[in-house]
Amino acid sequence: MATKTYLDFEKPIIELENKITELKSMSDVVDISEEIKELEKKIDELRLDIYKNLTRWQRVQIARHPERPQTLDYIENIFEDFIELHGDRYYRDDPAIVGGIALFNKQSIVVIGHQKGRNTKSNLYRNFGMANPEGYRKAHRLMLLAEKFKKPVITFLDTPGAFPGLEAEEHGQAEAIAKNLLLMSGLRVPIIVVIIGEGASGGAIGIGIGDRILMLENAWYSVISPESCSSILWRSWDFKEQAAEALQLTAFDLKKQGIIDEIVPEPIGGAHKNHTEMFKIMKEILTKELQKLINTNPEKLVRKRREKFYKMGVWSEK
Amino acid sequence: MPWFLRSKENISETQQKEMPDGLWTKCPSCSEMIFKKELEENYFCCIKCNYHYRIGTKEYVDIILDSNTFNETNTNILSSDPLNFVDSKPYKDRLKVTYDSLGINEALTTGTGKINGEMVSFASMNFSFIGGSMGSVVGEKFYRAAKLAMDKKYPLIVITSSGGARMQEAAYSLMQMAKTSAVLSELAESGGIYITILTDPTTGGVTASYGMLGDIILAEPGALIGFAGPRVIEQTIKRKLPPGFQRAEFLLEKGFVDLIVPRNELKSTLTKVIKWFKS
């Protein structure tokens, strides 16, 4: 897939790619296929090298890549017969959280996820994936639907945070998130959570309690974004790299901390480089994870889910 | 200290709001000079404008629980620094300075006590301890207070005041929202009652988890209660917020708290609720 947006650390790759294009335009005159092959090999090596040694801040940038697969892309490509269900049944439909019913390998499921846009227009419509209380309440009613008909729930997390707006407060942002946490802690059907891009704070965990927590290799998940953390703790926006390091917010960090269960590998160069491959990986992992959970009895499921979260945290006890 | 030696920090807003030493204090809301002893007798509320001063667990224990019934629990659970977090100063140092200067061991104090003879599991937050922020220790102590309430069939009473999650514990602190909500779902299934008292200020992850999950949600007059802080909202919407926005009275009007209770009526209100629950 040809990418249109490049990240600054991908510059060496782009320079080589441009060189190839240049050479190709001259190939009518002289035979340079050998040189091109050589260069292409070099690009692959370079990409492997760059992507093997990413800093935390670089991963944050990949997680935000506009061409990265989003919730609706995964839904479209790994589920069948998806029907989107709109609205919280109280006030309105929030386009920053999408949800509905679908089939996954012939199993009926309920799927919910944050939805970002790809360009200015769609981002304005989706509010950049920042949900209002109505989004969390839509998720709430869809989870109850899943429980009523004994269908598993799959959620995709991809948000820069819950929307900090005037109406969001007026309509009870905190209450809406808290109610989801309470419901998900006791929901009597399997819940699989996948952090696909950004997992920022309460806005992310608001649909993020589950039996299995999976996280893409280049996603991030923490209590605050590196930028906001920098502005609060360093009193300047300039320390985002340090903040990203300090927060230890990558999938590898969180696996070590016992906060996520599984790291979902991405194609080399990131999920945005190869959507088809990414969907294939996601489908395989979700199939495997759902199989593990599908026949667990509800009491045991809920007990184990709660115990999993009870264990989270580090303290000393003398 | 002479005025020309005074550093800027000493006259910051937060310090003004805390209880100053000396015999007199000026009300931060109406500027009335109040005799400190009189303020104490008036539940740390301004005698002229009823401004509710920010107070800590020690004061709430005196106001709400029967005298000499409070038994603090979980005093041995302390914050460690799992991520070796360093911002402008190391988290370890921040913790040590806070312990030493306040003599409080965390942003949440837990224990048992009696309210007009009825045993309760009691937890109260301390805003002075790193902004009442919720990290692993707050989560664990809350969890144990809720478990105790479940095991002993005590009502769970929680007083909140918090700026949100403890950033220095990153994802661990975020997970405390899940942990505290999970234990509350277990408490709810067991039929236990959970009462929250939201005090100034209660924001962020604490509001969006156990703050808003009370069977009964009480709030003190004038308390700031919300998810996002007012400054963040103003930056986002690029205009000033209307007066009274996110105050307890606003939340009552919008339907998110059950009742606003002045501090001097907290104990009698709790007594009635517990009596209703037990009868």
PDB file of N, CA, C and O in Angstrom, chain A residues 162 164 166 169-174 178 181-182 185 201 209 221-223 232-234 246-248 254 257 259 306 309-310 312-318, chain B residues 76-78 80 83 85 136 140 143-144 165 170-176 178-179 181-183 185-186 189 208-209 226-228 233 246 250 254 256:
ATOM      1  N   ALA A 162     -11.501  10.916  26.412  1.00  0.00           N
ATOM      2  CA  ALA A 162     -12.913  11.309  26.415  1.00  0.00           C
ATOM      3  C   ALA A 162     -12.969  12.819  26.193  1.00  0.00           C
ATOM      4  O   ALA A 162     -12.063  13.540  26.604  1.00  0.00           O
ATOM      5  N   PRO A 164     -13.260  16.573  26.574  1.00  0.00           N
ATOM      6  CA  PRO A 164     -13.384  17.474  27.724  1.00  0.00           C
ATOM      7  C   PRO A 164     -14.181  18.722  27.353  1.00  0.00           C
ATOM      8  O   PRO A 164     -13.654  19.817  27.313  1.00  0.00           O
ATOM      9  N   LEU A 166     -17.922  21.220  27.369  1.00  0.00           N
ATOM     10  CA  LEU A 166     -18.928  21.757  28.285  1.00  0.00           C
ATOM     11  C   LEU A 166     -20.154  20.844  28.372  1.00  0.00           C
ATOM     12  O   LEU A 166     -20.598  20.470  29.457  1.00  0.00           O
ATOM     13  N   GLU A 169     -19.598  17.495  30.144  1.00  0.00           N
ATOM     14  CA  GLU A 169     -19.675  17.584  31.609  1.00  0.00           C
ATOM     15  C   GLU A 169     -21.134  17.684  32.054  1.00  0.00           C
ATOM     16  O   GLU A 169     -21.555  17.011  32.994  1.00  0.00           O
ATOM     17  N   GLU A 170     -21.874  18.527  31.327  1.00  0.00           N
ATOM     18  CA  GLU A 170     -23.278  18.728  31.655  1.00  0.00           C
ATOM     19  C   GLU A 170     -24.074  17.427  31.587  1.00  0.00           C
ATOM     20  O   GLU A 170     -25.003  17.204  32.344  1.00  0.00           O
ATOM     21  N   HIS A 171     -23.672  16.569  30.633  1.00  0.00           N
ATOM     22  CA  HIS A 171     -24.390  15.306  30.445  1.00  0.00           C
ATOM     23  C   HIS A 171     -23.772  14.152  31.224  1.00  0.00           C
ATOM     24  O   HIS A 171     -24.143  13.001  31.026  1.00  0.00           O
ATOM     25  N   GLY A 172     -22.795  14.458  32.067  1.00  0.00           N
ATOM     26  CA  GLY A 172     -22.283  13.422  32.973  1.00  0.00           C
ATOM     27  C   GLY A 172     -21.240  12.495  32.375  1.00  0.00           C
ATOM     28  O   GLY A 172     -21.397  11.273  32.398  1.00  0.00           O
ATOM     29  N   GLN A 173     -20.176  13.050  31.858  1.00  0.00           N
ATOM     30  CA  GLN A 173     -19.093  12.237  31.292  1.00  0.00           C
ATOM     31  C   GLN A 173     -18.578  11.219  32.336  1.00  0.00           C
ATOM     32  O   GLN A 173     -18.415  10.040  32.026  1.00  0.00           O
ATOM     33  N   ALA A 174     -18.340  11.710  33.541  1.00  0.00           N
ATOM     34  CA  ALA A 174     -17.792  10.837  34.585  1.00  0.00           C
ATOM     35  C   ALA A 174     -18.764   9.707  34.926  1.00  0.00           C
ATOM     36  O   ALA A 174     -18.373   8.547  35.060  1.00  0.00           O
ATOM     37  N   ALA A 178     -18.046   5.729  34.477  1.00  0.00           N
ATOM     38  CA  ALA A 178     -18.105   4.908  35.698  1.00  0.00           C
ATOM     39  C   ALA A 178     -19.127   3.771  35.542  1.00  0.00           C
ATOM     40  O   ALA A 178     -18.867   2.629  35.929  1.00  0.00           O
ATOM     41  N   LEU A 181     -17.683   0.954  33.569  1.00  0.00           N
ATOM     42  CA  LEU A 181     -16.700   0.179  34.334  1.00  0.00           C
ATOM     43  C   LEU A 181     -17.421  -0.813  35.238  1.00  0.00           C
ATOM     44  O   LEU A 181     -17.031  -1.977  35.363  1.00  0.00           O
ATOM     45  N   LEU A 182     -18.497  -0.334  35.854  1.00  0.00           N
ATOM     46  CA  LEU A 182     -19.268  -1.193  36.748  1.00  0.00           C
ATOM     47  C   LEU A 182     -19.916  -2.344  35.974  1.00  0.00           C
ATOM     48  O   LEU A 182     -19.834  -3.503  36.370  1.00  0.00           O
ATOM     49  N   SER A 185     -17.407  -4.936  34.634  1.00  0.00           N
ATOM     50  CA  SER A 185     -16.827  -5.760  35.707  1.00  0.00           C
ATOM     51  C   SER A 185     -17.698  -6.963  36.043  1.00  0.00           C
ATOM     52  O   SER A 185     -17.223  -7.905  36.657  1.00  0.00           O
ATOM     53  N   SER A 201      -6.344   7.203  28.735  1.00  0.00           N
ATOM     54  CA  SER A 201      -7.007   7.527  29.989  1.00  0.00           C
ATOM     55  C   SER A 201      -8.422   6.960  30.138  1.00  0.00           C
ATOM     56  O   SER A 201      -8.759   5.944  29.550  1.00  0.00           O
ATOM     57  N   ILE A 209     -12.676  -2.808  29.958  1.00  0.00           N
ATOM     58  CA  ILE A 209     -12.526  -3.913  30.915  1.00  0.00           C
ATOM     59  C   ILE A 209     -12.944  -5.208  30.247  1.00  0.00           C
ATOM     60  O   ILE A 209     -14.007  -5.273  29.631  1.00  0.00           O
ATOM     61  N   TYR A 221      -1.082   2.958  25.525  1.00  0.00           N
ATOM     62  CA  TYR A 221      -2.182   2.915  26.493  1.00  0.00           C
ATOM     63  C   TYR A 221      -1.649   3.453  27.805  1.00  0.00           C
ATOM     64  O   TYR A 221      -0.669   2.932  28.336  1.00  0.00           O
ATOM     65  N   SER A 222      -2.232   4.534  28.286  1.00  0.00           N
ATOM     66  CA  SER A 222      -1.795   5.054  29.579  1.00  0.00           C
ATOM     67  C   SER A 222      -2.834   5.975  30.187  1.00  0.00           C
ATOM     68  O   SER A 222      -3.909   6.175  29.636  1.00  0.00           O
ATOM     69  N   VAL A 223      -2.450   6.564  31.315  1.00  0.00           N
ATOM     70  CA  VAL A 223      -3.358   7.388  32.084  1.00  0.00           C
ATOM     71  C   VAL A 223      -3.489   8.786  31.472  1.00  0.00           C
ATOM     72  O   VAL A 223      -4.430   9.515  31.734  1.00  0.00           O
ATOM     73  N   ILE A 232       1.760  19.084  32.250  1.00  0.00           N
ATOM     74  CA  ILE A 232       1.431  19.132  33.677  1.00  0.00           C
ATOM     75  C   ILE A 232       2.684  18.971  34.542  1.00  0.00           C
ATOM     76  O   ILE A 232       2.936  19.761  35.437  1.00  0.00           O
ATOM     77  N   LEU A 233       3.482  17.956  34.246  1.00  0.00           N
ATOM     78  CA  LEU A 233       4.605  17.677  35.139  1.00  0.00           C
ATOM     79  C   LEU A 233       5.857  18.502  34.826  1.00  0.00           C
ATOM     80  O   LEU A 233       6.642  18.803  35.708  1.00  0.00           O
ATOM     81  N   TRP A 234       6.046  18.857  33.554  1.00  0.00           N
ATOM     82  CA  TRP A 234       7.219  19.668  33.209  1.00  0.00           C
ATOM     83  C   TRP A 234       6.831  21.122  32.949  1.00  0.00           C
ATOM     84  O   TRP A 234       7.654  21.946  32.635  1.00  0.00           O
ATOM     85  N   ALA A 246       8.917   8.067  30.359  1.00  0.00           N
ATOM     86  CA  ALA A 246       8.579   7.936  31.781  1.00  0.00           C
ATOM     87  C   ALA A 246       7.292   7.147  31.990  1.00  0.00           C
ATOM     88  O   ALA A 246       7.181   6.357  32.925  1.00  0.00           O
ATOM     89  N   LEU A 247       6.326   7.348  31.092  1.00  0.00           N
ATOM     90  CA  LEU A 247       5.019   6.694  31.267  1.00  0.00           C
ATOM     91  C   LEU A 247       5.056   5.191  30.951  1.00  0.00           C
ATOM     92  O   LEU A 247       4.176   4.452  31.365  1.00  0.00           O
ATOM     93  N   GLN A 248       6.075   4.766  30.199  1.00  0.00           N
ATOM     94  CA  GLN A 248       6.201   3.351  29.821  1.00  0.00           C
ATOM     95  C   GLN A 248       4.887   2.812  29.280  1.00  0.00           C
ATOM     96  O   GLN A 248       4.248   1.948  29.885  1.00  0.00           O
ATOM     97  N   LEU A 254       3.523  -2.635  28.894  1.00  0.00           N
ATOM     98  CA  LEU A 254       2.302  -3.012  29.611  1.00  0.00           C
ATOM     99  C   LEU A 254       2.202  -4.523  29.809  1.00  0.00           C
ATOM    100  O   LEU A 254       1.597  -4.993  30.764  1.00  0.00           O
ATOM    101  N   GLN A 257       4.135  -5.127  32.823  1.00  0.00           N
ATOM    102  CA  GLN A 257       3.431  -4.636  34.015  1.00  0.00           C
ATOM    103  C   GLN A 257       2.197  -5.472  34.355  1.00  0.00           C
ATOM    104  O   GLN A 257       1.514  -5.207  35.334  1.00  0.00           O
ATOM    105  N   ILE A 259      -0.579  -5.613  32.668  1.00  0.00           N
ATOM    106  CA  ILE A 259      -1.817  -4.880  32.400  1.00  0.00           C
ATOM    107  C   ILE A 259      -2.500  -5.391  31.137  1.00  0.00           C
ATOM    108  O   ILE A 259      -3.719  -5.379  31.025  1.00  0.00           O
ATOM    109  N   ARG A 306     -12.699 -10.192  37.478  1.00  0.00           N
ATOM    110  CA  ARG A 306     -12.495  -9.281  38.606  1.00  0.00           C
ATOM    111  C   ARG A 306     -11.142  -9.524  39.256  1.00  0.00           C
ATOM    112  O   ARG A 306     -10.402  -8.581  39.544  1.00  0.00           O
ATOM    113  N   PHE A 309      -8.267  -7.832  37.551  1.00  0.00           N
ATOM    114  CA  PHE A 309      -8.078  -6.406  37.810  1.00  0.00           C
ATOM    115  C   PHE A 309      -7.710  -6.125  39.266  1.00  0.00           C
ATOM    116  O   PHE A 309      -7.039  -5.140  39.557  1.00  0.00           O
ATOM    117  N   TYR A 310      -8.147  -7.011  40.189  1.00  0.00           N
ATOM    118  CA  TYR A 310      -7.765  -6.824  41.600  1.00  0.00           C
ATOM    119  C   TYR A 310      -6.249  -6.898  41.765  1.00  0.00           C
ATOM    120  O   TYR A 310      -5.683  -6.296  42.655  1.00  0.00           O
ATOM    121  N   MET A 312      -4.021  -5.778  39.777  1.00  0.00           N
ATOM    122  CA  MET A 312      -3.255  -4.713  39.104  1.00  0.00           C
ATOM    123  C   MET A 312      -2.837  -3.617  40.080  1.00  0.00           C
ATOM    124  O   MET A 312      -3.629  -3.106  40.849  1.00  0.00           O
ATOM    125  N   GLY A 313      -1.573  -3.266  39.977  1.00  0.00           N
ATOM    126  CA  GLY A 313      -1.025  -2.237  40.854  1.00  0.00           C
ATOM    127  C   GLY A 313       0.208  -2.761  41.562  1.00  0.00           C
ATOM    128  O   GLY A 313       0.411  -3.976  41.653  1.00  0.00           O
ATOM    129  N   VAL A 314       1.033  -1.838  42.038  1.00  0.00           N
ATOM    130  CA  VAL A 314       2.242  -2.215  42.769  1.00  0.00           C
ATOM    131  C   VAL A 314       2.311  -1.364  44.029  1.00  0.00           C
ATOM    132  O   VAL A 314       2.133  -0.152  43.979  1.00  0.00           O
ATOM    133  N   TRP A 315       2.510  -2.018  45.176  1.00  0.00           N
ATOM    134  CA  TRP A 315       2.647  -1.275  46.431  1.00  0.00           C
ATOM    135  C   TRP A 315       3.549  -2.093  47.346  1.00  0.00           C
ATOM    136  O   TRP A 315       3.843  -3.253  47.052  1.00  0.00           O
ATOM    137  N   SER A 316       3.979  -1.468  48.428  1.00  0.00           N
ATOM    138  CA  SER A 316       4.766  -2.234  49.398  1.00  0.00           C
ATOM    139  C   SER A 316       3.914  -2.420  50.653  1.00  0.00           C
ATOM    140  O   SER A 316       3.070  -1.585  50.977  1.00  0.00           O
ATOM    141  N   GLU A 317       4.137  -3.531  51.307  1.00  0.00           N
ATOM    142  CA  GLU A 317       3.340  -3.824  52.495  1.00  0.00           C
ATOM    143  C   GLU A 317       4.267  -4.347  53.576  1.00  0.00           C
ATOM    144  O   GLU A 317       4.862  -5.403  53.408  1.00  0.00           O
ATOM    145  N   LYS A 318       4.418  -3.540  54.628  1.00  0.00           N
ATOM    146  CA  LYS A 318       5.378  -3.952  55.669  1.00  0.00           C
ATOM    147  C   LYS A 318       4.649  -4.395  56.926  1.00  0.00           C
ATOM    148  O   LYS A 318       3.584  -3.935  57.214  1.00  0.00           O
TER     149      LYS A 318
ATOM    150  N   ASN B  76      -0.112  -0.038  56.698  1.00  0.00           N
ATOM    151  CA  ASN B  76       1.194  -0.542  56.244  1.00  0.00           C
ATOM    152  C   ASN B  76       1.310  -0.648  54.718  1.00  0.00           C
ATOM    153  O   ASN B  76       2.318  -1.100  54.207  1.00  0.00           O
ATOM    154  N   ILE B  77       0.253  -0.243  54.010  1.00  0.00           N
ATOM    155  CA  ILE B  77       0.324  -0.298  52.537  1.00  0.00           C
ATOM    156  C   ILE B  77       0.842   1.042  52.027  1.00  0.00           C
ATOM    157  O   ILE B  77       0.197   2.071  52.195  1.00  0.00           O
ATOM    158  N   LEU B  78       2.014   1.007  51.407  1.00  0.00           N
ATOM    159  CA  LEU B  78       2.630   2.266  50.981  1.00  0.00           C
ATOM    160  C   LEU B  78       2.968   2.241  49.491  1.00  0.00           C
ATOM    161  O   LEU B  78       3.184   1.182  48.904  1.00  0.00           O
ATOM    162  N   SER B  80       5.048   2.343  46.272  1.00  0.00           N
ATOM    163  CA  SER B  80       6.421   2.149  45.833  1.00  0.00           C
ATOM    164  C   SER B  80       6.498   2.892  44.507  1.00  0.00           C
ATOM    165  O   SER B  80       5.549   3.535  44.100  1.00  0.00           O
ATOM    166  N   LEU B  83       7.701   2.388  38.353  1.00  0.00           N
ATOM    167  CA  LEU B  83       8.241   2.760  37.041  1.00  0.00           C
ATOM    168  C   LEU B  83       9.512   3.609  37.144  1.00  0.00           C
ATOM    169  O   LEU B  83      10.022   4.073  36.135  1.00  0.00           O
ATOM    170  N   PHE B  85       9.739   6.595  38.183  1.00  0.00           N
ATOM    171  CA  PHE B  85       9.257   7.766  37.451  1.00  0.00           C
ATOM    172  C   PHE B  85       9.993   9.031  37.892  1.00  0.00           C
ATOM    173  O   PHE B  85      10.059   9.350  39.074  1.00  0.00           O
ATOM    174  N   SER B 136      -1.793   3.050  42.842  1.00  0.00           N
ATOM    175  CA  SER B 136      -2.005   1.656  43.261  1.00  0.00           C
ATOM    176  C   SER B 136      -2.469   1.532  44.707  1.00  0.00           C
ATOM    177  O   SER B 136      -3.305   0.690  45.029  1.00  0.00           O
ATOM    178  N   GLU B 140      -5.815  -0.220  46.108  1.00  0.00           N
ATOM    179  CA  GLU B 140      -5.758  -1.392  46.971  1.00  0.00           C
ATOM    180  C   GLU B 140      -6.492  -1.139  48.293  1.00  0.00           C
ATOM    181  O   GLU B 140      -7.226  -2.002  48.778  1.00  0.00           O
ATOM    182  N   TYR B 143     -10.139  -1.170  47.658  1.00  0.00           N
ATOM    183  CA  TYR B 143     -10.548  -2.564  47.459  1.00  0.00           C
ATOM    184  C   TYR B 143     -10.746  -3.258  48.813  1.00  0.00           C
ATOM    185  O   TYR B 143     -11.754  -3.930  49.042  1.00  0.00           O
ATOM    186  N   ARG B 144      -9.784  -3.045  49.725  1.00  0.00           N
ATOM    187  CA  ARG B 144      -9.888  -3.720  51.030  1.00  0.00           C
ATOM    188  C   ARG B 144     -11.026  -3.164  51.880  1.00  0.00           C
ATOM    189  O   ARG B 144     -11.685  -3.908  52.596  1.00  0.00           O
ATOM    190  N   ALA B 165      -6.125  10.764  38.523  1.00  0.00           N
ATOM    191  CA  ALA B 165      -5.201   9.639  38.632  1.00  0.00           C
ATOM    192  C   ALA B 165      -3.787  10.124  38.958  1.00  0.00           C
ATOM    193  O   ALA B 165      -3.451  11.271  38.710  1.00  0.00           O
ATOM    194  N   ALA B 170       1.383   5.988  35.982  1.00  0.00           N
ATOM    195  CA  ALA B 170       0.961   5.746  34.598  1.00  0.00           C
ATOM    196  C   ALA B 170      -0.190   4.736  34.479  1.00  0.00           C
ATOM    197  O   ALA B 170      -1.227   4.918  35.108  1.00  0.00           O
ATOM    198  N   ALA B 171       0.008   3.679  33.688  1.00  0.00           N
ATOM    199  CA  ALA B 171      -1.096   2.750  33.422  1.00  0.00           C
ATOM    200  C   ALA B 171      -1.588   2.054  34.703  1.00  0.00           C
ATOM    201  O   ALA B 171      -2.774   1.738  34.812  1.00  0.00           O
ATOM    202  N   TYR B 172      -0.683   1.842  35.657  1.00  0.00           N
ATOM    203  CA  TYR B 172      -1.135   1.233  36.914  1.00  0.00           C
ATOM    204  C   TYR B 172      -2.242   2.076  37.550  1.00  0.00           C
ATOM    205  O   TYR B 172      -3.214   1.545  38.089  1.00  0.00           O
ATOM    206  N   SER B 173      -2.072   3.407  37.504  1.00  0.00           N
ATOM    207  CA  SER B 173      -3.074   4.252  38.145  1.00  0.00           C
ATOM    208  C   SER B 173      -4.384   4.226  37.359  1.00  0.00           C
ATOM    209  O   SER B 173      -5.455   4.232  37.947  1.00  0.00           O
ATOM    210  N   LEU B 174      -4.283   4.153  36.030  1.00  0.00           N
ATOM    211  CA  LEU B 174      -5.501   4.049  35.214  1.00  0.00           C
ATOM    212  C   LEU B 174      -6.287   2.784  35.587  1.00  0.00           C
ATOM    213  O   LEU B 174      -7.511   2.805  35.677  1.00  0.00           O
ATOM    214  N   MET B 175      -5.551   1.701  35.838  1.00  0.00           N
ATOM    215  CA  MET B 175      -6.204   0.426  36.139  1.00  0.00           C
ATOM    216  C   MET B 175      -6.958   0.453  37.477  1.00  0.00           C
ATOM    217  O   MET B 175      -7.806  -0.393  37.739  1.00  0.00           O
ATOM    218  N   GLN B 176      -6.621   1.426  38.331  1.00  0.00           N
ATOM    219  CA  GLN B 176      -7.337   1.512  39.610  1.00  0.00           C
ATOM    220  C   GLN B 176      -8.799   1.904  39.399  1.00  0.00           C
ATOM    221  O   GLN B 176      -9.652   1.596  40.230  1.00  0.00           O
ATOM    222  N   ALA B 178     -10.583   0.606  37.082  1.00  0.00           N
ATOM    223  CA  ALA B 178     -11.208  -0.690  36.834  1.00  0.00           C
ATOM    224  C   ALA B 178     -11.295  -1.496  38.136  1.00  0.00           C
ATOM    225  O   ALA B 178     -12.324  -2.095  38.448  1.00  0.00           O
ATOM    226  N   LYS B 179     -10.212  -1.473  38.896  1.00  0.00           N
ATOM    227  CA  LYS B 179     -10.148  -2.271  40.122  1.00  0.00           C
ATOM    228  C   LYS B 179     -11.219  -1.845  41.137  1.00  0.00           C
ATOM    229  O   LYS B 179     -11.936  -2.681  41.686  1.00  0.00           O
ATOM    230  N   SER B 181     -13.965  -0.136  40.541  1.00  0.00           N
ATOM    231  CA  SER B 181     -15.315  -0.384  40.011  1.00  0.00           C
ATOM    232  C   SER B 181     -15.662  -1.864  40.087  1.00  0.00           C
ATOM    233  O   SER B 181     -16.808  -2.232  40.359  1.00  0.00           O
ATOM    234  N   ALA B 182     -14.644  -2.717  39.855  1.00  0.00           N
ATOM    235  CA  ALA B 182     -14.889  -4.160  39.900  1.00  0.00           C
ATOM    236  C   ALA B 182     -15.310  -4.601  41.299  1.00  0.00           C
ATOM    237  O   ALA B 182     -16.255  -5.374  41.464  1.00  0.00           O
ATOM    238  N   VAL B 183     -14.642  -4.081  42.315  1.00  0.00           N
ATOM    239  CA  VAL B 183     -15.006  -4.501  43.678  1.00  0.00           C
ATOM    240  C   VAL B 183     -16.377  -3.930  44.058  1.00  0.00           C
ATOM    241  O   VAL B 183     -17.140  -4.558  44.801  1.00  0.00           O
ATOM    242  N   SER B 185     -18.826  -3.651  41.940  1.00  0.00           N
ATOM    243  CA  SER B 185     -19.843  -4.494  41.297  1.00  0.00           C
ATOM    244  C   SER B 185     -20.068  -5.750  42.140  1.00  0.00           C
ATOM    245  O   SER B 185     -21.182  -6.262  42.234  1.00  0.00           O
ATOM    246  N   GLU B 186     -18.983  -6.215  42.793  1.00  0.00           N
ATOM    247  CA  GLU B 186     -19.125  -7.367  43.683  1.00  0.00           C
ATOM    248  C   GLU B 186     -19.929  -6.988  44.938  1.00  0.00           C
ATOM    249  O   GLU B 186     -20.804  -7.728  45.385  1.00  0.00           O
ATOM    250  N   GLU B 189     -23.578  -6.784  44.107  1.00  0.00           N
ATOM    251  CA  GLU B 189     -24.208  -8.111  44.016  1.00  0.00           C
ATOM    252  C   GLU B 189     -24.492  -8.695  45.397  1.00  0.00           C
ATOM    253  O   GLU B 189     -25.447  -9.435  45.586  1.00  0.00           O
ATOM    254  N   ALA B 208     -14.903   9.476  37.722  1.00  0.00           N
ATOM    255  CA  ALA B 208     -15.330   8.544  36.672  1.00  0.00           C
ATOM    256  C   ALA B 208     -15.198   7.087  37.085  1.00  0.00           C
ATOM    257  O   ALA B 208     -15.232   6.189  36.245  1.00  0.00           O
ATOM    258  N   SER B 209     -15.021   6.827  38.383  1.00  0.00           N
ATOM    259  CA  SER B 209     -15.092   5.436  38.844  1.00  0.00           C
ATOM    260  C   SER B 209     -15.900   5.430  40.135  1.00  0.00           C
ATOM    261  O   SER B 209     -17.109   5.646  40.087  1.00  0.00           O
ATOM    262  N   GLY B 226     -16.333  16.960  38.655  1.00  0.00           N
ATOM    263  CA  GLY B 226     -16.371  16.807  37.205  1.00  0.00           C
ATOM    264  C   GLY B 226     -15.436  15.734  36.726  1.00  0.00           C
ATOM    265  O   GLY B 226     -14.751  15.089  37.521  1.00  0.00           O
ATOM    266  N   PHE B 227     -15.406  15.573  35.425  1.00  0.00           N
ATOM    267  CA  PHE B 227     -14.443  14.644  34.827  1.00  0.00           C
ATOM    268  C   PHE B 227     -13.210  15.455  34.421  1.00  0.00           C
ATOM    269  O   PHE B 227     -12.160  15.375  35.034  1.00  0.00           O
ATOM    270  N   ALA B 228     -13.330  16.296  33.426  1.00  0.00           N
ATOM    271  CA  ALA B 228     -12.220  17.154  33.029  1.00  0.00           C
ATOM    272  C   ALA B 228     -12.175  18.371  33.945  1.00  0.00           C
ATOM    273  O   ALA B 228     -13.209  18.840  34.424  1.00  0.00           O
ATOM    274  N   ILE B 233     -11.177  22.270  29.981  1.00  0.00           N
ATOM    275  CA  ILE B 233     -12.390  22.495  29.184  1.00  0.00           C
ATOM    276  C   ILE B 233     -12.309  23.866  28.495  1.00  0.00           C
ATOM    277  O   ILE B 233     -12.599  23.990  27.304  1.00  0.00           O
ATOM    278  N   GLN B 246     -19.872  23.038  36.993  1.00  0.00           N
ATOM    279  CA  GLN B 246     -19.245  21.892  37.682  1.00  0.00           C
ATOM    280  C   GLN B 246     -19.287  22.000  39.202  1.00  0.00           C
ATOM    281  O   GLN B 246     -18.574  21.285  39.889  1.00  0.00           O
ATOM    282  N   PHE B 250     -24.756  22.719  40.454  1.00  0.00           N
ATOM    283  CA  PHE B 250     -24.925  22.467  39.012  1.00  0.00           C
ATOM    284  C   PHE B 250     -25.189  20.978  38.768  1.00  0.00           C
ATOM    285  O   PHE B 250     -26.071  20.599  37.993  1.00  0.00           O
ATOM    286  N   LYS B 254     -28.425  19.120  37.167  1.00  0.00           N
ATOM    287  CA  LYS B 254     -28.324  18.256  35.994  1.00  0.00           C
ATOM    288  C   LYS B 254     -28.658  16.796  36.307  1.00  0.00           C
ATOM    289  O   LYS B 254     -28.677  15.944  35.421  1.00  0.00           O
ATOM    290  N   PHE B 256     -27.013  14.629  38.657  1.00  0.00           N
ATOM    291  CA  PHE B 256     -25.931  13.678  38.907  1.00  0.00           C
ATOM    292  C   PHE B 256     -25.554  13.482  40.374  1.00  0.00           C
ATOM    293  O   PHE B 256     -24.703  12.656  40.685  1.00  0.00           O
TER     294      PHE B 256
END
